[in-house]
Short mmCIF file of C-alpha atoms and ligand atoms in Angstrom, two decimals:
data_model
loop_
_atom_site.label_atom_id
_atom_site.label_comp_id
_atom_site.label_asym_id
_atom_site.label_seq_id
_atom_site.Cartn_x
_atom_site.Cartn_y
_atom_site.Cartn_z
CA MET A 54 160.49 103.69 265.44
CA LEU A 55 162.98 104.51 268.17
CA ASN A 56 162.94 102.39 271.30
CA ILE A 57 166.44 102.70 272.61
CA ASP A 58 167.78 101.56 275.88
CA MET A 59 170.93 103.61 275.49
CA GLU A 60 172.41 102.46 278.77
CA GLY A 61 175.93 101.26 278.07
CA ILE A 62 175.85 102.57 274.50
CA ASP A 63 178.68 104.98 273.85
CA LEU A 64 178.00 106.96 270.70
CA GLU A 65 181.59 108.18 270.60
CA LYS A 66 182.99 104.68 270.60
CA VAL A 67 184.01 103.01 267.36
CA TYR A 68 182.58 99.48 267.61
CA ASP A 69 184.51 96.61 266.06
CA LEU A 70 181.32 95.47 264.34
CA ILE A 71 177.82 96.81 264.00
CA VAL A 72 175.26 94.32 262.71
CA LEU A 73 172.15 95.70 261.03
CA GLY A 74 168.99 93.67 261.45
CA GLY A 75 166.87 91.98 264.08
CA GLY A 76 166.40 88.61 262.39
CA PRO A 77 168.20 85.28 262.81
CA THR A 78 171.07 86.29 260.51
CA ALA A 79 171.97 89.38 262.54
CA ILE A 80 171.74 87.60 265.90
CA GLY A 81 173.78 84.63 264.66
CA CYS A 82 176.43 87.01 263.37
CA ALA A 83 176.59 88.96 266.64
CA ILE A 84 176.81 85.83 268.81
CA TYR A 85 179.90 84.68 266.94
CA ALA A 86 181.42 88.16 266.89
CA LYS A 87 181.01 88.40 270.65
CA ARG A 88 182.69 85.04 271.09
CA PHE A 89 185.57 86.38 268.98
CA ALA A 90 185.79 89.04 271.74
CA MET A 91 184.68 91.77 269.35
CA ASP A 92 182.96 94.88 270.59
CA VAL A 93 179.66 94.29 268.77
CA LEU A 94 176.40 96.19 268.62
CA ILE A 95 173.16 95.11 266.90
CA ILE A 96 170.82 97.71 265.46
CA GLY A 97 167.49 96.29 264.27
CA LYS A 98 164.34 97.98 263.07
CA THR A 99 162.07 95.26 264.48
CA TYR A 100 163.22 92.35 266.58
CA GLY A 101 162.59 88.85 265.20
CA GLY A 102 162.63 89.46 261.46
CA LEU A 103 160.57 87.57 258.93
CA ILE A 104 160.71 84.19 260.65
CA ALA A 105 158.90 85.60 263.69
CA THR A 106 155.84 85.95 261.46
CA THR A 107 155.42 82.23 260.84
CA HIS A 108 153.38 80.15 263.29
CA VAL A 109 155.60 77.11 263.27
CA VAL A 110 159.19 76.28 262.34
CA GLU A 111 159.97 72.60 261.97
CA ASN A 112 163.24 72.69 260.07
CA TYR A 113 165.67 74.43 262.41
CA PRO A 114 168.14 71.70 263.46
CA ALA A 115 167.87 70.48 267.06
CA ILE A 116 164.41 72.05 267.52
CA SER A 117 161.75 69.79 266.08
CA SER A 118 158.89 72.26 266.36
CA ILE A 119 158.58 75.82 267.61
CA SER A 120 156.77 79.00 266.65
CA GLY A 121 158.85 81.54 264.74
CA GLN A 122 158.35 83.93 267.64
CA GLY A 123 159.48 81.24 270.10
CA LEU A 124 162.60 80.56 268.06
CA MET A 125 163.53 84.22 268.09
CA GLU A 126 162.92 84.34 271.87
CA MET A 127 165.55 81.61 272.15
CA PHE A 128 167.91 83.67 269.98
CA LYS A 129 167.25 86.60 272.31
CA GLU A 130 168.05 84.56 275.42
CA HIS A 131 171.33 83.49 273.86
CA MET A 132 172.12 87.07 272.84
CA ASN A 133 171.31 88.36 276.34
CA SER A 134 173.38 85.65 278.02
CA LEU A 135 176.38 87.09 276.19
CA ASN A 136 175.42 90.68 277.05
CA ILE A 137 175.27 91.71 273.43
CA PRO A 138 173.72 95.18 273.19
CA TYR A 139 170.68 95.46 270.90
CA ILE A 140 169.15 98.76 269.87
CA SER A 141 165.77 99.14 268.15
CA ASP A 142 166.39 101.68 265.44
CA GLU A 143 166.43 101.99 261.68
CA ILE A 144 169.66 102.85 259.92
CA LYS A 145 169.04 105.18 257.02
CA SER A 146 172.54 105.48 255.58
CA ILE A 147 176.12 104.34 255.96
CA GLU A 148 179.14 106.52 255.29
CA LYS A 149 182.81 105.53 255.05
CA LEU A 150 185.07 107.89 257.04
CA ASP A 151 188.83 107.24 257.13
CA ASP A 152 189.16 103.75 258.62
CA TYR A 153 185.65 103.39 260.05
CA PHE A 154 181.99 103.57 259.02
CA GLU A 155 179.43 105.98 260.36
CA LEU A 156 175.84 104.77 260.45
CA HIS A 157 173.03 107.28 260.53
CA SER A 158 169.56 106.80 261.92
CA PHE A 159 166.98 109.59 262.21
CA PHE A 160 168.16 110.36 265.71
CA GLN A 161 171.84 109.49 266.05
CA ASN A 162 175.05 108.26 264.52
CA PHE A 163 176.99 105.11 265.34
CA LYS A 164 180.55 104.21 264.44
CA ALA A 165 182.15 100.88 263.59
CA TYR A 166 185.28 99.53 261.91
CA SER A 167 183.17 96.88 260.20
CA VAL A 168 179.48 96.47 259.39
CA CYS A 169 177.34 93.47 258.55
CA ILE A 170 174.13 94.22 256.67
CA ALA A 171 171.50 91.61 257.53
CA THR A 172 168.41 93.64 256.74
CA GLY A 173 166.48 90.83 255.03
CA SER A 174 163.74 91.42 252.50
CA ILE A 175 160.05 92.00 252.24
CA ARG A 176 157.80 89.64 250.28
CA ARG A 177 156.35 91.11 247.17
CA LYS A 178 152.61 91.41 247.70
CA LEU A 179 149.79 91.06 245.18
CA GLY A 180 147.93 93.93 246.79
CA ILE A 181 144.51 92.33 246.42
CA SER A 182 141.55 92.15 248.76
CA GLY A 183 141.84 89.39 251.40
CA GLU A 184 145.62 88.99 251.06
CA GLU A 185 146.48 90.79 254.26
CA GLU A 186 143.42 89.61 256.17
CA PHE A 187 144.23 85.92 255.61
CA ALA A 188 148.02 86.09 255.87
CA GLY A 189 149.01 83.12 258.05
CA ARG A 190 145.46 81.73 257.78
CA GLY A 191 145.65 80.27 254.30
CA VAL A 192 147.78 82.90 252.60
CA SER A 193 151.49 82.12 252.68
CA TYR A 194 154.66 83.38 251.04
CA CYS A 195 156.76 80.30 251.78
CA ALA A 196 155.85 76.78 250.58
CA THR A 197 158.96 75.20 252.14
CA CYS A 198 157.81 76.47 255.49
CA ASP A 199 154.02 76.16 255.38
CA GLY A 200 153.43 73.48 252.72
CA PRO A 201 153.41 70.55 255.19
CA PHE A 202 150.27 71.97 256.81
CA TYR A 203 148.28 71.34 253.64
CA LYS A 204 148.47 67.56 253.48
CA ASP A 205 145.75 66.26 251.10
CA LYS A 206 144.37 69.78 250.65
CA VAL A 207 143.87 71.86 247.50
CA VAL A 208 146.26 74.77 247.13
CA CYS A 209 147.39 77.24 244.51
CA VAL A 210 150.67 78.94 243.71
CA ILE A 211 150.42 82.39 242.22
CA GLY A 212 153.34 83.13 239.91
CA GLY A 213 155.10 81.69 236.88
CA SER A 214 158.77 81.93 237.74
CA ASP A 215 161.21 79.11 238.36
CA SER A 216 160.74 79.51 242.09
CA ALA A 217 156.94 79.35 241.67
CA ALA A 218 157.42 76.10 239.70
CA LYS A 219 159.64 74.71 242.44
CA GLU A 220 157.09 75.71 245.09
CA ALA A 221 154.36 73.94 243.10
CA LEU A 222 156.50 70.79 242.80
CA PHE A 223 157.22 70.85 246.51
CA LEU A 224 153.56 71.32 247.38
CA ALA A 225 152.48 68.54 244.99
CA GLN A 226 154.34 66.00 247.14
CA ASN A 227 151.92 66.46 250.00
CA THR A 228 148.71 68.04 248.77
CA SER A 229 145.93 66.54 246.67
CA LYS A 230 145.97 69.26 243.99
CA VAL A 231 148.06 72.31 243.10
CA TYR A 232 146.86 75.02 240.75
CA MET A 233 149.57 77.26 239.32
CA ILE A 234 148.02 80.55 238.39
CA TYR A 235 150.03 82.68 236.04
CA ARG A 236 149.17 85.80 234.10
CA GLY A 237 151.47 84.88 231.17
CA GLU A 238 151.12 82.35 228.37
CA GLU A 239 153.98 80.09 229.39
CA ILE A 240 155.66 79.63 232.75
CA ARG A 241 159.19 81.03 232.98
CA ALA A 242 160.72 78.11 234.86
CA GLU A 243 164.01 76.45 234.01
CA PRO A 244 163.40 73.78 231.36
CA ILE A 245 163.93 70.93 233.81
CA ASN A 246 161.44 72.34 236.31
CA LYS A 247 159.01 73.30 233.61
CA LYS A 248 159.09 69.71 232.34
CA ARG A 249 158.56 68.37 235.85
CA VAL A 250 155.59 70.69 236.38
CA LEU A 251 154.01 69.81 233.05
CA GLU A 252 154.43 66.09 233.72
CA ASN A 253 153.09 66.22 237.26
CA ASP A 254 149.50 64.93 237.38
CA LYS A 255 148.68 66.91 240.51
CA ILE A 256 149.64 70.28 239.03
CA GLU A 257 147.28 72.19 236.77
CA ILE A 258 148.38 75.49 235.27
CA ILE A 259 145.84 78.21 234.72
CA TYR A 260 147.37 80.64 232.21
CA LYS A 261 146.59 84.24 231.32
CA THR A 262 144.71 84.72 234.57
CA ASN A 263 145.06 87.06 237.49
CA VAL A 264 143.71 86.51 240.98
CA VAL A 265 141.77 89.58 242.02
CA GLU A 266 140.34 88.58 245.41
CA ILE A 267 140.84 86.10 248.22
CA ILE A 268 137.66 85.16 250.09
CA GLY A 269 137.31 83.37 253.42
CA GLU A 270 135.83 83.15 256.84
CA GLY A 271 138.45 82.81 259.55
CA LYS A 272 140.59 81.11 256.90
CA VAL A 273 140.86 81.06 253.12
CA LYS A 274 137.94 79.45 251.26
CA SER A 275 138.21 80.58 247.66
CA ILE A 276 139.83 82.91 245.16
CA VAL A 277 138.29 85.02 242.43
CA PHE A 278 139.85 85.44 238.96
CA ASP A 279 139.78 88.47 236.70
CA ASN A 280 137.35 86.62 234.41
CA GLY A 281 134.88 86.48 237.32
CA LYS A 282 135.28 82.73 237.96
CA LYS A 283 135.73 81.43 241.49
CA LEU A 284 137.87 78.52 242.72
CA GLU A 285 137.50 76.72 246.06
CA ILE A 286 140.92 76.52 247.71
CA ASP A 287 142.52 75.74 251.09
CA GLY A 288 145.82 77.53 250.67
CA VAL A 289 147.17 80.36 248.53
CA PHE A 290 150.95 80.52 248.08
CA ILE A 291 152.10 83.82 246.64
CA GLU A 292 155.45 83.52 244.90
CA ILE A 293 155.92 86.67 242.94
CA GLY A 294 159.36 87.49 244.31
CA SER A 295 160.71 89.49 247.19
CA ILE A 296 162.22 92.91 247.55
CA PRO A 297 165.58 92.98 249.36
CA ASN A 298 166.11 95.72 251.93
CA SER A 299 169.32 96.77 250.19
CA GLN A 300 168.72 100.48 249.65
CA ILE A 301 171.25 101.62 252.25
CA ALA A 302 173.86 99.28 250.74
CA LYS A 303 173.17 100.61 247.27
CA ARG A 304 173.60 104.20 248.41
CA ILE A 305 177.14 103.55 249.67
CA GLY A 306 178.13 101.78 246.44
CA VAL A 307 177.77 98.11 247.42
CA GLY A 308 177.43 95.86 244.36
CA LEU A 309 173.94 94.45 243.83
CA ASN A 310 172.68 91.83 241.39
CA GLU A 311 169.76 92.27 239.00
CA LYS A 312 167.33 91.48 241.83
CA ASP A 313 168.87 94.19 244.02
CA GLU A 314 170.34 91.56 246.33
CA ILE A 315 173.76 92.34 247.79
CA LYS A 316 176.51 90.41 246.01
CA ILE A 317 178.66 88.52 248.51
CA ASN A 318 181.43 85.98 248.19
CA ARG A 319 181.99 82.87 250.30
CA LYS A 320 183.42 85.05 253.08
CA SER A 321 180.21 87.13 253.13
CA GLU A 322 182.29 90.08 251.86
CA THR A 323 180.81 92.77 249.63
CA ASN A 324 182.88 94.82 247.19
CA ILE A 325 183.56 97.37 249.97
CA PRO A 326 186.29 96.29 252.44
CA GLY A 327 184.90 96.07 255.96
CA LEU A 328 181.30 95.89 254.76
CA PHE A 329 179.74 92.43 254.94
CA ALA A 330 176.28 91.14 254.18
CA ALA A 331 174.34 87.98 254.91
CA GLY A 332 170.92 86.37 254.90
CA ASP A 333 167.88 87.22 252.81
CA VAL A 334 169.31 90.57 251.69
CA ALA A 335 172.24 88.79 250.02
CA ASP A 336 172.38 86.93 246.72
CA ALA A 337 172.29 83.28 247.84
CA PRO A 338 169.56 81.38 245.96
CA PHE A 339 168.19 79.50 248.98
CA LYS A 340 166.84 81.70 251.73
CA GLN A 341 166.07 80.15 255.10
CA ALA A 342 166.89 81.01 258.71
CA ILE A 343 169.61 78.38 258.89
CA THR A 344 171.34 79.58 255.70
CA GLY A 345 171.12 83.20 256.85
CA VAL A 346 172.63 82.31 260.22
CA ALA A 347 175.46 80.47 258.46
CA GLU A 348 176.25 83.47 256.25
CA GLY A 349 176.03 85.75 259.28
CA VAL A 350 178.47 83.59 261.19
CA ILE A 351 180.87 83.66 258.24
CA ALA A 352 180.49 87.46 258.13
CA ALA A 353 181.46 87.63 261.83
CA TYR A 354 184.54 85.54 261.17
CA SER A 355 185.54 87.70 258.18
CA ALA A 356 184.89 90.91 260.13
CA PHE A 357 187.06 89.58 262.94
CA ASP A 358 189.89 88.97 260.44
CA TYR A 359 189.36 92.39 258.89
CA VAL A 360 189.45 94.28 262.20
CA LYS A 361 192.38 92.20 263.46
CA GLU A 362 194.36 93.32 260.39
CA MET A 363 193.78 96.91 261.54
CA ASN A 364 195.78 96.15 264.71
CA ILE A 365 193.10 97.44 267.05
CA GLU A 366 193.49 96.46 270.70
CA TYR A 367 190.57 94.56 272.20
C1 FAD B 146 155.80 82.87 255.97
C2 FAD B 146 157.23 82.49 256.10
C3 FAD B 146 157.58 81.35 256.78
C4 FAD B 146 158.92 80.99 256.89
N1 FAD B 146 159.23 79.85 257.57
C5 FAD B 146 160.52 79.46 257.66
C6 FAD B 146 160.85 78.24 258.32
O1 FAD B 146 159.99 77.49 258.79
N2 FAD B 146 162.17 77.93 258.42
C7 FAD B 146 163.17 78.73 257.90
O2 FAD B 146 164.35 78.41 258.06
N3 FAD B 146 162.86 79.87 257.24
C8 FAD B 146 161.57 80.24 257.09
N4 FAD B 146 161.26 81.38 256.40
C9 FAD B 146 162.35 82.17 255.80
C10 FAD B 146 163.01 83.03 256.91
O3 FAD B 146 162.03 83.81 257.52
C11 FAD B 146 164.09 83.92 256.34
O4 FAD B 146 164.96 83.20 255.52
C12 FAD B 146 164.88 84.57 257.49
O5 FAD B 146 164.02 85.28 258.33
C13 FAD B 146 165.97 85.50 256.96
O6 FAD B 146 166.56 86.08 258.06
P1 FAD B 146 167.32 87.49 257.94
O7 FAD B 146 167.76 87.79 259.34
O8 FAD B 146 168.32 87.43 256.86
O9 FAD B 146 166.21 88.52 257.47
P2 FAD B 146 164.85 88.95 258.20
O10 FAD B 146 164.34 87.86 259.04
O11 FAD B 146 163.98 89.49 257.13
O12 FAD B 146 165.30 90.11 259.18
C14 FAD B 146 165.71 91.34 258.69
C15 FAD B 146 165.78 92.31 259.85
O13 FAD B 146 166.39 93.52 259.43
C16 FAD B 146 165.66 94.61 259.98
N5 FAD B 146 165.92 95.79 259.15
C17 FAD B 146 165.51 96.01 257.87
N6 FAD B 146 165.99 97.21 257.45
C18 FAD B 146 166.71 97.73 258.48
C19 FAD B 146 167.45 98.94 258.65
N7 FAD B 146 167.54 99.85 257.68
N8 FAD B 146 168.07 99.17 259.85
C20 FAD B 146 168.00 98.25 260.85
N9 FAD B 146 167.29 97.08 260.72
C21 FAD B 146 166.67 96.83 259.56
C22 FAD B 146 164.23 94.12 259.98
O14 FAD B 146 163.43 94.86 260.87
C23 FAD B 146 164.43 92.68 260.44
O15 FAD B 146 164.53 92.64 261.85
C24 FAD B 146 159.93 81.80 256.29
C25 FAD B 146 159.59 82.95 255.60
C26 FAD B 146 158.24 83.30 255.50
C27 FAD B 146 157.88 84.54 254.75
#
């Protein structure tokens, strides 16, 4: 996983801020840190993050339509114009040593007075046949992002949580029919959302049913249930939660919530001084590129304050 251009990277140096992640949150954080004249380094496992996997983004202010990849190319241009160093690597652990942190990858160690964890999350998968094959071609994990492409089409939401209910309500605004497919007997949405779902003529809930296969040809055509029945469908939205990439935070004692998301306050601070977090890995309820960038920017500002208090010369 190592693809390092180590030119200009001094492993002995203690950076003011190291940002972990290669998604919008990390880049947004680093851009602001650099403009605060901080010595900043980004370490990301893969450049682009989750948003680079979506074919079109139409809700990032000032850019009416762009591919996720294209958006992250623009982030890269901005990052490069400020000469912010970016290393492709995966941090495995963080250690607190005196007044700085040491970050360990398989191959080397990095040092920083402050760290922002912007490692995002991975979508929880169903693990059924066709799911991977049709990802981005009828299978989606984000109704807010991909729902508008299904105008007047028939879609389904797999899941019974409050967020699944909200996804179904969002999709019902635009599509002709939304099936909510849930393995339980009663959806687990907040009462208000549950009521809205039950009263919505376009939404039909199929209870006590699991989807076992997604079938298609170039794009999704139908799904198969565990009772053997088949349903013709244009889009499958899987909303069975996500798994935050918070393991390294947990190992150093950062406070997590019940979903394993990093608990942050309005300054993007964690419970460990000097350790900040932002974006999809953190505990904000709404997770989008723009909200991640905002939290990342706040983390940069807080890190700047934190390092300034240490009286380090820039
Ligand atoms: C299908 C889909 C479509 C979407 N469409 C939109 C949209 O249209 N508009 C919108 O605003 N949002 C959209 N989103 C949501 C958006 O992708 C996320 O909210 C956003 O990417 C979060 O950014 P992030 O930087 O916090 O995390 P991520 O984008 O997940 O980035 C995390 C980064 O951390 C890296 N990383 C992980 N672990 C480590 C480690 N140990 N060391 C170093 N690096 C590590 C990863 O490689 C990755 O680069 C969509 C999501 C999906 C799934």
